[in-house]
């Protein structure tokens, strides 16, 4: 096989080889008919296979987010998700899905943590390996991202993560190593940031010496989009493919670098060989692959069942006083909160997709309890306006929720008409026509009973007409980061009444995200809370749904606090003071602060639950599906109360000064106060006794334990084993886990196999694994480190 690829490479001249090493478009690679190479198609994929368009593409399935899926602590679940994503990819003839994201949750302020599995490297690596196998067993390539030390978003394109060698290997490279070792992921994506002063796309040490050298990796390393800054240094530094295309820093510049002797042509041959190997694996070289014709649609009953089950199984019970949950079906419920009506089912940035629908918690719970549910809106949760949703704007062309967009060139000739159901569209990137857009016109009918907030988003000179109001203005980016015009485009909003049609036009110079904003005008917070209190006082149980939005959980922007946005804390406090019993559902993919925790009866963490989110939360609340999740990251008790906190570089450098003591490791060592909830915490609907804990010695020991469900419900338990080393400079670490489902009153004997990789110590002087942890450490058998059930020497 390798010799066949070598012959194909040899048949190409240097410019032909270099041409293949930059994308042909934003998400495709060039073909080369002379060697039988066909186009390869890539798609973003952490929460669904979006397809070849960044926004406004085909309708696809929206999956639960990575932290929610990971909360199952189940490799079988991760494998199933990989299989389902492969089906979604095959339906579009996508060859490579750009996921999983396996950076760690170093600081809870990281804006993109919702895309990544966990703060723990073993949990992350094992789940990633299973996800990769699920994809690649079906002939669809996975892409591990982002290599490496890309744990935050602030200044991500220019900052340098400063990480010592031991920490780099024992923490941040370990998930990549596991996924390469156990699943042979076919591609890896190099990150935007520098690592110790060297761009990730030029990392001779990481890319060549570690990944391709020590690990023997045979796959392809591509750049993140627009991350590559150089020709010769990147090509010599182990990068195989520049994305996107067709332009970039390679091309003629790389040909010149080779001819000048800056880059050896054997390096180019290696890059092309790896690209052809990927093409061969995904069916784009040689015999074309077959694609199934009977794959489930995003709205099919089988998808609805799968998505509901996957989301509900990861939902995590953080508190459940007096066994309030699951709720009795005869219970009268006051369902309160903006997130109850507008449930946030996905994060922002490249993880966003175009789903067929998004079920709210109000819709899901009402479908099961009918008129026993009273729904009350909550306080505002956003500071930044977003494109219209929920039918507030409809397109005149078809009457459907969304907007009409007409694109014109500089001469005023019409290039394309679009119906945009999400009230937004990308312009200037992967447009399906020749020509350049100079002007875009946006049209929608407004459906409002009272005052409305209407506006636009996107860079350019705007003219807006809403009813009798009109205005002209210019919107520009702040210049604070790359990709603003796509990821966080500027906005402008007006308040108007008595509207029919809303029109706007914009002069465009370049690519960007554009759309129309539309929603009801905000009410006074005190009036909203008064309505909520009245509803809560009249119900058996108040269920308050709070959370974050894509403002906090998104690519390109980090958080500044873990506090809930707006007056949501005040809403919970007021409801808890009026209600007989109060349940809080946290609709967020990452940790939030809960100052009201002592005054509520139960708390469910629901993540970003995907298109069936409302049905999943309802099933969890009523016990139709047990919310058996366990936290994948530690929840700090206060802002700053964590081993690693700041995500803001100083003079372009972000120091990983906490070393290997991130998350639960640092809390357990006393480097930060006791957290609100530990990694691994989750109550489910069972109650558990542990007994007869035994150690089975060996190169990698095992722990056996009997668990008994003494609760009233069948439940799934996750038995976790941590190693507390005898060395004072070594942190506690998760070394294994297993799960078992047990009926009430029954017992099960389980075995947890410790992973031998967690015994290694990296020696920075010899630059290799030279030490093992000393004997004398202890195993902690736990339900999270806040609930240790046994200690074994």
CSV table of N, CA, C and O in Angstrom, one decimal, residues 21 34 59 97 130 194 234 263 334 361 387 405 425 454 478 565 604 767 774:
chain,number,residue,atom,x,y,z
A,21,UNK,N,-1.7,20.4,-1.4
A,21,UNK,CA,-1.5,20.6,0.0
A,21,UNK,C,-2.1,21.9,0.6
A,21,UNK,O,-1.9,22.3,1.7
A,34,UNK,N,-5.0,12.6,-12.8
A,34,UNK,CA,-3.9,11.8,-13.3
A,34,UNK,C,-3.5,10.6,-12.4
A,34,UNK,O,-2.9,9.7,-12.9
A,59,UNK,N,-30.3,21.3,6.1
A,59,UNK,CA,-30.8,20.9,7.5
A,59,UNK,C,-30.2,19.6,7.9
A,59,UNK,O,-30.2,18.6,7.2
A,97,UNK,N,-14.9,14.3,9.2
A,97,UNK,CA,-15.6,15.1,10.2
A,97,UNK,C,-14.6,15.7,11.1
A,97,UNK,O,-13.7,15.0,11.7
A,130,UNK,N,-13.1,6.1,21.4
A,130,UNK,CA,-14.3,5.4,21.1
A,130,UNK,C,-15.1,6.1,20.0
A,130,UNK,O,-15.6,5.5,19.0
A,194,UNK,N,0.4,29.6,19.6
A,194,UNK,CA,1.8,29.2,19.7
A,194,UNK,C,1.9,28.3,20.9
A,194,UNK,O,1.1,28.4,21.9
A,234,UNK,N,6.4,26.1,8.3
A,234,UNK,CA,5.3,25.2,8.5
A,234,UNK,C,5.5,23.9,7.8
A,234,UNK,O,5.2,22.8,8.4
A,263,UNK,N,13.3,23.9,2.3
A,263,UNK,CA,12.5,22.7,2.7
A,263,UNK,C,12.9,21.6,1.7
A,263,UNK,O,13.0,21.8,0.5
A,334,UNK,N,-45.1,24.8,37.9
A,334,UNK,CA,-44.9,26.1,37.3
A,334,UNK,C,-43.5,26.1,36.7
A,334,UNK,O,-42.5,26.0,37.4
A,361,UNK,N,-37.8,23.2,26.6
A,361,UNK,CA,-38.3,22.5,27.8
A,361,UNK,C,-39.8,22.7,28.0
A,361,UNK,O,-40.5,21.7,28.4
A,387,UNK,N,-30.1,36.7,15.8
A,387,UNK,CA,-31.1,36.6,14.7
A,387,UNK,C,-32.5,36.1,15.2
A,387,UNK,O,-32.5,35.3,16.1
A,405,UNK,N,-33.4,36.8,1.3
A,405,UNK,CA,-32.2,37.6,1.1
A,405,UNK,C,-31.9,37.6,-0.5
A,405,UNK,O,-32.0,36.5,-1.1
A,425,UNK,N,-27.2,34.5,7.2
A,425,UNK,CA,-26.6,33.8,6.1
A,425,UNK,C,-25.2,34.2,6.0
A,425,UNK,O,-24.8,35.4,6.3
A,454,UNK,N,-36.0,45.4,16.5
A,454,UNK,CA,-35.6,44.9,15.2
A,454,UNK,C,-34.2,45.5,14.9
A,454,UNK,O,-33.9,46.6,15.3
A,478,UNK,N,-14.7,45.3,15.9
A,478,UNK,CA,-13.9,46.0,16.9
A,478,UNK,C,-12.4,45.9,16.7
A,478,UNK,O,-11.7,46.6,17.3
A,565,UNK,N,-25.9,35.0,33.5
A,565,UNK,CA,-26.2,36.4,32.9
A,565,UNK,C,-27.5,36.9,33.4
A,565,UNK,O,-28.5,36.2,33.6
A,604,UNK,N,-30.7,20.0,38.4
A,604,UNK,CA,-30.3,19.2,37.3
A,604,UNK,C,-29.4,20.0,36.4
A,604,UNK,O,-29.8,21.1,36.0
A,767,UNK,N,13.9,13.9,28.3
A,767,UNK,CA,12.9,14.1,27.3
A,767,UNK,C,12.2,12.7,26.9
A,767,UNK,O,11.9,12.5,25.7
A,774,UNK,N,6.2,5.9,42.5
A,774,UNK,CA,6.7,5.0,43.5
A,774,UNK,C,5.6,4.2,44.1
A,774,UNK,O,4.4,4.6,44.1
